[in-house]
Amino acid sequence: MRILFVSSEVASLVKTGGLADVSAALPAALRKLEMDVRILLPGYPQVMKLLKPLKPAADLRKILKAWPAAKLLAGTMQNGVPVYVLDCPEMYQRGGGLYADEHGQDWPDNPERFALLARVASLLCDGNSPLDWRPELIHCNDWQTGLTPAYLRKEGHQVPVVMTIHNLAYQGNFPKALVPALELSWDDFTLEGYEFYDQLSFLKAGLSFADQITTVSPTYAREIQTEAQGYGMQGLLAHRSSALSGILNGIDLEEWNPAADDNLAACYDDSDMSGKLENKRELQKRLGLHADDDIPLFGLVGRFAHQKGVDVVLDVAERLVNLPAQLVLMGTGDKALQNRALALAHQYPERIAAFVGFDESLSHLVEAGSDMFLMPSRFEPCGLNQMYSQRYGTPPIVHATGGLIDTVVDCNAATLADDSASGFVFYGLSPESLLQAATRAVELYADKAAWRKLQANCMAKDYSWLASAQSYLALYRKLVK
Ligand code: ADP
Ligand code: GLC
C-alpha cells in the first residue's frame, strides 16, 4: 500500500514536541509491515541541512502558478523512510522557530505556509502529479495538514484520508478572507465544512472531510467528545464518533534505550541498575545540584505551556524539595514559567535546577538520572515522556488524564503485588494532590526492595510501535480496497 504521511515536524530533523517523534517512528514501523510509506515535510533550514543527500524530484512552479516558487526534493531518513521535502524558500527558509519567530510571535503567513503543504499533498494524488509514485492513502497529522482533504475534495479526488489529532488545542483558525486566497471554495465554508465561529479552521477541515479520524490514546478519543476537552469541536467529533478511534502511540525503542544510549554517563538495564546512579551523579554535577546519592530526585521535561501543568509544580516546588528531594525542571515556552523556574533554582541552588532550552541529549540524561518523573498535565493526548521514563526505570507521577491514564498504573499494595504498578496517578490537578502523590513516591523510594520492584515493572512494559502500527494498518485496510 502506498501511503503519504504528511507532517510539519519529523525527529530528528525538526522537532518541537511529540508529533516529531511519532512522525519519525510510525512510518518506520509501518514500513516494517511492508507498507510503502513516504513522508512529506516542509523544507525548513534544519531539514535542508541535515537530510543528505537531497535530490531534485519535481519542479512545482508550472503546476502551482498562484503559489511562491516551490520544488520537491527527495531524501531518505536514517531509519530508511523516504521523504519528500517541500522546498519553498519564501515560506520555510527563515530563522526563528517552525511556527513562530524568535520572540514567540506566530508567523503571519502560517496559513499560506501550511495551506501549501496540504495543497502539495493533494497534488501528488492528481493525474498531473509530477511524481511517478501516486499515494493510495494520505495520513495527515494535526492542523498544519488539515486542509489536505479539503483540496482533494475541491479537485474531485477520491483518495482516502486519515486525520490524526495529536493535540486538539491547536486548531489553525484564521480569518475567512483567506478562503479565496488559499484557493479554497466558499461552498465548503459551512458548518459541515471548515467554517468555525466564522473563521477558516484548518483542523476542522480535516475533521469534517477525512474518512477516518484518529487520536493518540483511547481515553483522549473519549475526552475530546466532551465540552470540557473538546475545544468547541466536541459536537463535530461526537457526530463523527463512528469514524473516530484512539490508537496509543508507541515509543522508539532504539532511540530510547537505557542499555545503549550515547547520551548517558553510563548505560544500564534491569539486570544491572548500577549505571542509573552514575547518571544521577552526572545530572547533579552538570546542573550544579548538591551531590547526594540518596536524596530522591524529581525530573520534569516538557514544553512550558499551560497544558503541561508546570505552574502547579512551581507552586509546590518549595514543599517538594523540603520532603526532602531535588528537582530538575527542563523545558522552553512560556516566558513567565521559565522565569519562575529560574528564580526558584537561584533561590535553592542545591535542591532545584532549571534548564531553559531544547536539548535532546540532556533530556535523555534527565530521564535516566532522575528517580521519579513529573508529568502533571492538565490534558495529555498521549504523552511520550511518561513512557520514556518507565523504560528508564524512572516511575512517572502523573495527573489522571488522556494518555497518561492509558499508560500508567497507580502503585498501591495490590498493583505492586501483581506487578502491574508503573507509577503514581493522582486525580484532580492541584498543588495538594500533586504533593500527595509525590509524597507517596518518596515514601516508597525509602523501601529499596519495593522501589526496585516498581522499577522492574516499569522497565518490563512493552511500548513498541508494532501493535500501534498494526492498528493503523487495519484502519488503512478499511479504506483502501
Ligand atoms: P508534547 O508533544 O505535548 O510536547 P510529548 O510527551 O508527546 O508532549 O512529547 C514531548 C517530546 O518533546 C518528548 O520527546 C520530550 O522529550 C521532548 N521535549 C520537550 N521539551 C524538551 C526540551 N526542552 N528539550 C528536549 N526535549 C524536549
Ligand atoms: C501532542 C500531544 C502529546 C502527544 C504528541 C504525539 O503534542 O500533546 O500528548 O504525545 O502529540 O502524539
Coordinates of C-alpha atoms and ligand atoms in Angstrom, one line a residue:
M1 CA 0.0 0.0 0.0
R2 CA 1.3 3.4 -0.9
I3 CA 0.8 5.9 1.9
L4 CA 1.8 9.5 2.0
F5 CA 2.4 10.6 5.6
V6 CA 2.2 14.4 5.9
S7 CA 3.6 16.1 8.9
S8 CA 5.1 19.5 9.8
E9 CA 7.8 18.1 12.0
V10 CA 9.9 14.8 12.0
A11 CA 12.5 13.9 14.5
S12 CA 15.5 14.0 14.4
L13 CA 15.4 16.7 11.7
V14 CA 12.9 19.2 13.2
K15 CA 11.1 18.9 16.5
T16 CA 9.0 21.0 18.9
G17 CA 7.2 18.1 20.6
G18 CA 5.9 14.5 20.4
L19 CA 4.5 15.0 16.9
A20 CA 8.0 14.8 15.6
D21 CA 8.8 11.6 17.5
V22 CA 5.6 10.0 16.2
S23 CA 6.3 11.2 12.6
A24 CA 9.7 9.5 12.7
A25 CA 8.8 6.3 14.4
L26 CA 5.3 5.4 13.0
P27 CA 6.3 5.5 9.3
A28 CA 9.3 3.3 10.1
A29 CA 7.1 0.8 11.9
L30 CA 4.7 0.7 9.0
R31 CA 7.5 0.1 6.6
K32 CA 8.4 -2.9 8.7
L33 CA 4.9 -4.2 8.0
E34 CA 5.7 -3.9 4.2
M35 CA 3.8 -0.6 3.6
D36 CA 5.3 1.8 1.1
V37 CA 5.1 4.9 3.4
R38 CA 6.7 8.1 2.4
I39 CA 6.8 11.4 4.3
L40 CA 6.0 14.9 3.1
L41 CA 7.7 17.6 5.2
P42 CA 8.4 21.4 4.7
G43 CA 11.9 22.3 3.8
Y44 CA 12.9 24.2 6.9
P45 CA 16.6 25.2 7.1
Q46 CA 17.4 22.3 9.5
V47 CA 15.8 19.8 7.1
M48 CA 17.9 21.1 4.2
K49 CA 21.0 20.9 6.3
L50 CA 20.6 17.6 8.0
L51 CA 18.9 15.4 5.3
K52 CA 21.7 14.5 2.9
P53 CA 21.7 13.8 0.1
L54 CA 18.6 15.6 -1.2
K55 CA 17.9 15.0 -4.9
P56 CA 15.6 17.1 -7.1
A57 CA 12.3 15.2 -7.6
A58 CA 9.9 17.7 -9.2
D59 CA 9.6 21.4 -10.1
L60 CA 6.1 22.6 -8.9
R61 CA 6.3 26.2 -10.4
K62 CA 4.3 25.4 -13.5
I63 CA 1.7 23.4 -11.7
L64 CA 1.1 25.7 -8.7
K65 CA 1.1 29.0 -10.5
A66 CA -0.6 31.0 -7.8
W67 CA 1.9 30.0 -5.1
P68 CA 5.5 31.0 -4.5
A69 CA 8.2 29.0 -6.3
A70 CA 8.4 25.5 -4.9
K71 CA 10.2 22.2 -5.6
L72 CA 10.1 18.7 -4.3
L73 CA 13.3 17.2 -3.2
A74 CA 13.7 13.5 -2.3
G75 CA 15.8 12.1 0.6
T76 CA 15.8 9.2 3.0
M77 CA 15.7 9.2 6.8
Q78 CA 18.3 7.3 8.7
N79 CA 15.7 4.7 9.5
G80 CA 15.2 4.1 5.8
V81 CA 11.9 6.0 5.3
P82 CA 11.8 8.0 2.1
V83 CA 11.0 11.8 2.5
Y84 CA 9.7 14.3 0.0
V85 CA 10.9 17.7 1.2
L86 CA 8.7 20.7 0.1
D87 CA 11.4 23.2 -0.8
C88 CA 9.8 26.7 -0.9
P89 CA 12.4 29.2 0.4
E90 CA 9.8 32.0 0.6
M91 CA 7.7 30.0 3.1
Y92 CA 10.2 27.9 5.0
Q93 CA 13.7 29.2 4.8
R94 CA 14.0 31.6 7.8
G95 CA 15.4 31.8 11.3
G96 CA 13.3 31.6 14.4
G97 CA 11.0 28.6 15.1
L98 CA 8.8 26.3 13.0
Y99 CA 5.6 28.2 13.7
A100 CA 6.8 31.4 15.4
D101 CA 9.6 33.9 15.2
E102 CA 12.4 34.2 17.8
H103 CA 10.1 36.3 20.0
G104 CA 7.4 33.7 20.0
Q105 CA 5.1 35.6 17.6
D106 CA 3.3 33.3 15.2
W107 CA 4.5 33.8 11.6
P108 CA 1.8 35.9 10.0
D109 CA 1.9 33.7 6.8
N110 CA 1.3 30.4 8.7
P111 CA -2.0 29.9 6.8
E112 CA -0.2 30.2 3.5
R113 CA 2.8 28.1 4.7
F114 CA 0.6 25.1 5.8
A115 CA -2.0 25.5 3.1
L116 CA 0.8 25.0 0.6
L117 CA 1.8 21.8 2.4
A118 CA -1.7 20.4 2.1
R119 CA -2.1 21.7 -1.5
V120 CA 1.0 19.8 -2.5
A121 CA -0.1 16.6 -0.7
S122 CA -3.3 16.7 -2.7
L123 CA -1.4 17.5 -5.9
L124 CA 0.5 14.2 -5.5
C125 CA -2.8 12.3 -6.0
D126 CA -3.6 14.2 -9.2
G127 CA -3.3 12.8 -12.7
N128 CA -1.0 15.8 -13.3
S129 CA 1.3 14.8 -10.4
P130 CA 4.9 15.4 -11.3
L131 CA 5.9 12.2 -9.5
D132 CA 5.5 8.6 -10.8
W133 CA 4.7 7.5 -7.2
R134 CA 0.9 8.0 -6.5
P135 CA -0.4 7.6 -2.9
E136 CA -3.4 5.3 -2.3
L137 CA -4.0 6.9 1.0
I138 CA -2.9 10.1 2.8
H139 CA -2.2 10.2 6.6
C140 CA -2.5 13.8 7.9
N141 CA -1.3 15.0 11.3
D142 CA -2.6 18.0 13.2
W143 CA -3.9 21.3 11.9
Q144 CA -0.9 22.0 9.7
T145 CA -2.1 19.3 7.3
G146 CA -5.8 19.7 7.9
L147 CA -6.7 21.3 4.5
T148 CA -5.5 18.2 2.6
P149 CA -8.9 16.5 2.3
A150 CA -10.4 19.9 1.5
Y151 CA -8.2 20.3 -1.5
L152 CA -8.7 16.7 -2.6
R153 CA -12.4 17.3 -2.5
K154 CA -12.2 20.5 -4.4
E155 CA -10.1 18.8 -7.1
G156 CA -12.5 15.8 -7.2
H157 CA -10.1 13.2 -6.0
Q158 CA -11.3 10.1 -4.1
V159 CA -8.1 9.3 -2.3
P160 CA -8.9 8.3 1.3
V161 CA -7.5 10.4 4.2
V162 CA -6.8 9.5 7.8
M163 CA -6.5 12.6 10.1
T164 CA -4.7 12.2 13.4
I165 CA -5.3 14.6 16.2
H166 CA -2.2 15.0 18.3
N167 CA -3.5 18.0 20.1
L168 CA -7.0 19.5 19.7
A169 CA -6.0 22.7 21.4
Y170 CA -4.1 23.8 18.3
Q171 CA -6.6 24.3 15.5
G172 CA -5.2 26.6 12.9
N173 CA -8.1 29.1 12.9
F174 CA -7.7 32.1 10.6
P175 CA -9.7 34.9 9.1
K176 CA -12.2 33.8 6.5
A177 CA -10.9 36.3 4.0
L178 CA -8.2 33.7 3.3
V179 CA -10.7 31.3 1.7
P180 CA -10.2 32.5 -1.9
A181 CA -6.5 33.5 -1.4
L182 CA -5.7 29.9 -0.4
E183 CA -7.6 28.6 -3.4
L184 CA -10.4 27.1 -1.3
S185 CA -14.1 27.1 -2.1
W186 CA -16.7 29.2 -0.3
D187 CA -19.0 26.2 -0.9
D188 CA -17.3 24.4 1.9
F189 CA -17.2 27.4 4.3
T190 CA -20.1 25.9 6.1
L191 CA -20.9 24.2 9.4
E192 CA -20.3 20.8 7.8
G193 CA -17.0 22.1 6.3
Y194 CA -14.3 24.3 7.5
E195 CA -16.2 27.2 9.0
F196 CA -15.6 27.5 12.7
Y197 CA -17.2 30.5 14.5
D198 CA -17.0 32.5 11.3
Q199 CA -13.3 31.6 10.8
L200 CA -11.5 29.3 8.5
S201 CA -10.3 26.3 10.6
F202 CA -7.6 24.1 9.2
L203 CA -8.2 21.4 11.8
K204 CA -11.9 21.4 11.3
A205 CA -11.4 20.9 7.5
G206 CA -9.5 17.8 8.4
L207 CA -12.1 16.6 10.9
S208 CA -15.0 17.2 8.6
F209 CA -13.6 15.7 5.4
A210 CA -11.2 12.9 6.5
D211 CA -12.5 9.4 6.0
Q212 CA -11.2 8.3 9.4
I213 CA -10.1 10.4 12.4
T214 CA -7.7 9.0 15.0
T215 CA -6.2 10.4 18.1
V216 CA -3.3 9.2 20.1
S217 CA -4.9 7.4 23.0
P218 CA -8.3 5.7 23.7
T219 CA -9.0 7.9 26.7
Y220 CA -8.3 11.2 24.8
A221 CA -10.6 9.9 22.0
R222 CA -13.4 9.9 24.5
E223 CA -12.4 13.1 26.3
I224 CA -12.5 15.2 23.1
Q225 CA -16.1 14.4 22.6
T226 CA -17.0 16.3 25.8
E227 CA -17.4 20.0 26.4
A228 CA -14.5 20.1 28.9
Q229 CA -11.9 18.9 26.4
G230 CA -13.5 19.4 23.0
Y231 CA -12.3 23.0 22.4
G232 CA -15.5 23.7 20.6
M233 CA -15.2 20.7 18.3
Q234 CA -16.9 18.2 20.6
G235 CA -20.1 18.3 18.7
L236 CA -18.5 17.5 15.4
L237 CA -16.3 14.8 17.0
A238 CA -19.3 13.2 18.7
H239 CA -21.2 13.3 15.4
R240 CA -18.3 11.6 13.7
S241 CA -17.7 9.1 16.5
S242 CA -18.2 6.1 14.3
A243 CA -15.2 7.2 12.3
L244 CA -13.1 8.2 15.3
S245 CA -10.7 6.0 17.2
G246 CA -7.8 6.2 19.7
I247 CA -4.6 4.4 18.9
L248 CA -2.0 4.7 21.6
N249 CA 1.4 6.0 20.5
G250 CA 4.4 3.7 20.9
I251 CA 8.0 4.8 21.5
D252 CA 11.1 4.3 19.5
L253 CA 12.9 1.6 21.4
E254 CA 16.2 2.2 19.7
E255 CA 16.2 5.9 20.3
W256 CA 15.1 5.5 24.0
N257 CA 17.1 2.6 25.3
P258 CA 18.9 2.9 28.6
A259 CA 21.0 -0.2 27.7
A260 CA 22.5 1.6 24.6
D261 CA 22.2 5.4 24.9
D262 CA 25.1 7.6 23.9
N263 CA 23.6 10.5 25.8
L264 CA 24.1 8.8 29.2
A265 CA 27.0 8.8 31.5
A266 CA 26.5 5.1 31.9
C267 CA 24.2 2.6 30.3
Y268 CA 22.1 0.1 32.4
D269 CA 19.3 -2.4 32.2
D270 CA 17.0 -4.2 34.6
S271 CA 19.6 -6.9 35.4
D272 CA 22.2 -4.3 36.4
M273 CA 20.9 -0.9 37.5
S274 CA 24.2 0.5 38.8
G275 CA 24.6 2.8 35.8
K276 CA 21.4 4.6 36.8
L277 CA 23.2 6.1 39.8
E278 CA 26.0 7.2 37.6
N279 CA 23.5 9.2 35.6
K280 CA 22.0 10.8 38.7
R281 CA 25.5 11.9 39.8
E282 CA 26.2 13.3 36.3
L283 CA 22.9 15.1 36.3
Q284 CA 23.5 16.6 39.7
K285 CA 27.0 17.7 38.6
R286 CA 26.0 19.1 35.3
L287 CA 23.2 21.1 36.7
G288 CA 25.0 22.2 39.8
L289 CA 22.9 20.4 42.4
H290 CA 24.3 19.1 45.6
A291 CA 25.9 15.7 45.2
D292 CA 23.8 13.2 47.1
D293 CA 23.1 9.6 46.1
D294 CA 20.2 9.1 48.5
I295 CA 18.0 12.1 48.1
P296 CA 15.1 11.4 45.8
L297 CA 15.4 13.4 42.6
F298 CA 12.3 14.5 40.6
G299 CA 12.7 15.3 36.9
L300 CA 10.5 17.2 34.5
V301 CA 11.0 17.6 30.8
G302 CA 8.4 19.3 28.6
R303 CA 7.0 22.3 26.8
F304 CA 6.4 25.1 29.4
A305 CA 2.8 25.5 28.4
H306 CA -0.5 25.7 30.4
Q307 CA -1.2 22.1 29.1
K308 CA 1.7 20.6 31.0
G309 CA 0.8 21.9 34.5
V310 CA 4.3 23.2 35.0
D311 CA 2.8 26.1 37.0
V312 CA 1.5 23.6 39.6
V313 CA 4.9 22.1 40.0
L314 CA 6.3 25.6 40.5
D315 CA 3.6 26.3 43.1
V316 CA 4.7 23.2 45.2
A317 CA 8.4 23.3 44.4
E318 CA 9.5 24.5 47.8
R319 CA 7.4 22.0 49.7
L320 CA 8.5 19.3 47.3
V321 CA 12.2 19.8 47.9
N322 CA 11.5 20.0 51.6
L323 CA 10.3 16.4 51.6
P324 CA 13.4 16.4 51.2
A325 CA 14.1 16.0 47.5
Q326 CA 15.8 17.6 44.5
L327 CA 14.0 18.9 41.4
V328 CA 15.2 19.3 37.8
L329 CA 13.0 21.4 35.6
M330 CA 13.8 21.3 31.9
G331 CA 11.9 23.0 29.1
T332 CA 11.1 26.0 27.0
G333 CA 8.0 28.0 26.2
D334 CA 6.1 30.5 28.3
K335 CA 8.5 33.2 29.5
A336 CA 6.8 33.7 32.9
L337 CA 7.1 30.0 33.7
Q338 CA 10.7 30.0 32.5
N339 CA 11.5 32.9 34.8
R340 CA 9.7 31.4 37.8
A341 CA 11.7 28.2 37.3
L342 CA 15.0 30.1 37.0
A343 CA 14.2 32.2 40.1
L344 CA 13.4 29.0 42.2
A345 CA 16.7 27.5 41.0
H346 CA 18.5 30.6 42.1
Q347 CA 16.9 30.6 45.4
Y348 CA 17.5 26.8 46.1
P349 CA 20.7 26.1 44.2
E350 CA 21.4 22.8 46.0
R351 CA 17.9 21.4 45.5
I352 CA 16.4 22.9 42.4
A353 CA 17.9 23.2 38.9
A354 CA 16.2 24.8 35.9
F355 CA 17.4 24.3 32.3
V356 CA 15.7 26.6 29.9
G357 CA 16.3 25.4 26.4
F358 CA 15.7 22.5 24.0
D359 CA 18.4 19.8 24.3
E360 CA 17.6 16.3 23.1
S361 CA 20.7 14.8 24.7
L362 CA 20.2 16.4 28.1
S363 CA 16.5 15.2 28.0
H364 CA 17.8 11.6 27.9
L365 CA 20.0 12.2 30.9
V366 CA 17.1 13.7 32.8
E367 CA 15.0 10.6 32.1
A368 CA 17.9 8.4 33.3
G369 CA 19.3 10.4 36.1
S370 CA 16.0 11.3 37.9
D371 CA 14.4 8.9 40.4
M372 CA 10.9 9.9 39.5
F373 CA 9.4 11.8 36.6
L374 CA 6.8 14.5 37.0
M375 CA 4.0 14.9 34.4
P376 CA 1.1 16.7 35.9
S377 CA -0.5 17.7 32.6
R378 CA -3.9 19.4 32.6
F379 CA -4.7 17.3 29.5
E380 CA -2.5 15.0 27.5
P381 CA -3.5 13.4 24.2
C382 CA -0.9 10.7 24.7
G383 CA 2.3 11.9 26.2
L384 CA 5.6 10.2 25.4
N385 CA 7.8 11.2 28.4
Q386 CA 5.9 9.1 30.8
M387 CA 6.7 6.1 28.6
Y388 CA 10.3 7.0 28.2
S389 CA 10.7 7.4 31.9
Q390 CA 9.2 4.0 32.6
R391 CA 11.7 2.5 30.1
Y392 CA 14.5 4.3 32.0
G393 CA 13.3 2.9 35.4
T394 CA 12.1 6.3 36.5
P395 CA 8.5 5.9 37.7
P396 CA 6.2 8.7 36.5
I397 CA 3.9 10.8 38.7
V398 CA 1.0 11.8 36.5
H399 CA -2.3 13.5 36.6
A400 CA -5.2 11.2 35.6
T401 CA -5.9 12.5 32.1
G402 CA -5.8 11.3 28.5
G403 CA -3.0 9.0 27.5
L404 CA -1.5 9.2 31.0
I405 CA -4.4 7.1 32.3
D406 CA -3.8 4.6 29.5
T407 CA -0.1 4.2 30.2
V408 CA 0.4 4.5 33.9
V409 CA -0.9 2.1 36.6
D410 CA -1.1 3.6 40.0
C411 CA 1.1 2.0 42.6
N412 CA -0.6 0.5 45.7
A413 CA -0.3 -2.7 47.6
A414 CA -2.4 -4.6 45.2
T415 CA -0.8 -3.4 42.0
L416 CA 2.6 -3.7 43.4
A417 CA 1.8 -7.3 44.4
D418 CA 0.5 -8.3 40.9
D419 CA 3.4 -6.4 39.1
S420 CA 1.1 -4.0 37.3
A421 CA 2.1 -0.8 39.1
S422 CA 4.2 1.5 37.0
G423 CA 3.9 5.0 38.6
F424 CA 1.8 7.3 40.7
V425 CA -1.5 8.6 39.4
F426 CA -3.5 11.4 41.1
Y427 CA -6.9 12.8 40.4
G428 CA -7.8 16.4 40.2
L429 CA -4.9 18.7 39.4
S430 CA -3.9 20.9 42.4
P431 CA -0.8 21.6 44.4
E432 CA -2.1 19.4 47.2
S433 CA -2.9 16.3 45.0
L434 CA 0.4 16.6 43.3
L435 CA 2.3 16.9 46.6
Q436 CA 0.4 13.9 48.0
A437 CA 1.4 11.7 45.0
A438 CA 5.0 12.9 45.2
T439 CA 5.0 12.1 49.0
R440 CA 3.7 8.6 48.2
A441 CA 6.6 8.2 45.8
V442 CA 9.2 9.4 48.2
E443 CA 7.8 7.0 50.9
L444 CA 8.1 4.1 48.6
Y445 CA 11.5 5.2 47.4
A446 CA 12.7 4.7 51.0
D447 CA 11.7 1.0 50.8
K448 CA 14.5 -0.1 48.4
A449 CA 13.1 -3.5 47.6
A450 CA 9.6 -2.2 46.8
W451 CA 11.1 0.6 44.7
R452 CA 13.3 -1.9 42.8
K453 CA 10.2 -3.9 42.1
L454 CA 8.3 -0.9 40.8
Q455 CA 11.3 0.0 38.5
A456 CA 11.4 -3.5 37.2
N457 CA 7.6 -3.4 36.3
C458 CA 8.2 -0.1 34.5
M459 CA 11.1 -1.4 32.5
A460 CA 9.2 -4.6 31.5
K461 CA 6.4 -2.7 29.9
D462 CA 6.1 -3.1 26.1
Y463 CA 5.6 0.3 24.4
S464 CA 7.0 -0.8 21.0
W465 CA 5.3 0.7 17.9
L466 CA 4.4 -2.7 16.4
A467 CA 0.9 -3.0 18.0
S468 CA 0.0 0.6 17.2
A469 CA 1.3 0.3 13.6
Q470 CA -0.9 -2.8 13.2
S471 CA -3.9 -0.8 14.3
Y472 CA -3.2 1.9 11.8
L473 CA -2.7 -0.7 9.1
A474 CA -6.1 -2.3 10.0
L475 CA -7.6 1.2 9.6
Y476 CA -5.9 1.8 6.3
R477 CA -7.2 -1.5 5.0
K478 CA -10.8 -0.4 5.7
L479 CA -10.2 2.5 3.3
V480 CA -8.0 1.1 0.6
K481 CA -9.7 -1.9 -1.1
Ligands
ADP1 P1 4.1 17.2 23.6 O1 4.2 16.6 22.2 O2 2.8 17.6 24.0 O3 5.1 18.3 23.8 P2 5.1 14.6 24.4 O4 5.3 14.0 25.8 O5 4.3 13.7 23.5 O6 4.5 16.0 24.6 O7 6.4 14.8 23.7 C1 7.4 15.7 24.0 C2 8.7 15.4 23.4 O8 9.5 16.6 23.3 C3 9.5 14.4 24.1 O9 10.3 13.6 23.2 C4 10.3 15.3 25.0 O10 11.5 14.7 25.5 C5 10.6 16.4 24.1 N1 11.0 17.6 24.7 C6 10.1 18.6 25.2 N2 10.8 19.6 25.7 C7 12.1 19.4 25.5 C8 13.3 20.1 25.8 N3 13.2 21.3 26.4 N4 14.4 19.6 25.4 C9 14.5 18.4 24.8 N5 13.4 17.6 24.5 C10 12.2 18.1 24.9
GLC2 C1 1.0 16.1 21.1 C2 0.4 15.8 22.5 C3 1.1 14.7 23.1 C4 1.3 13.5 22.2 C5 2.1 14.0 21.0 C6 2.4 12.9 20.0 O1 1.9 17.1 21.0 O2 0.4 17.0 23.3 O3 0.3 14.2 24.2 O4 2.1 12.5 22.8 O5 1.3 15.0 20.3 O6 1.2 12.3 19.5

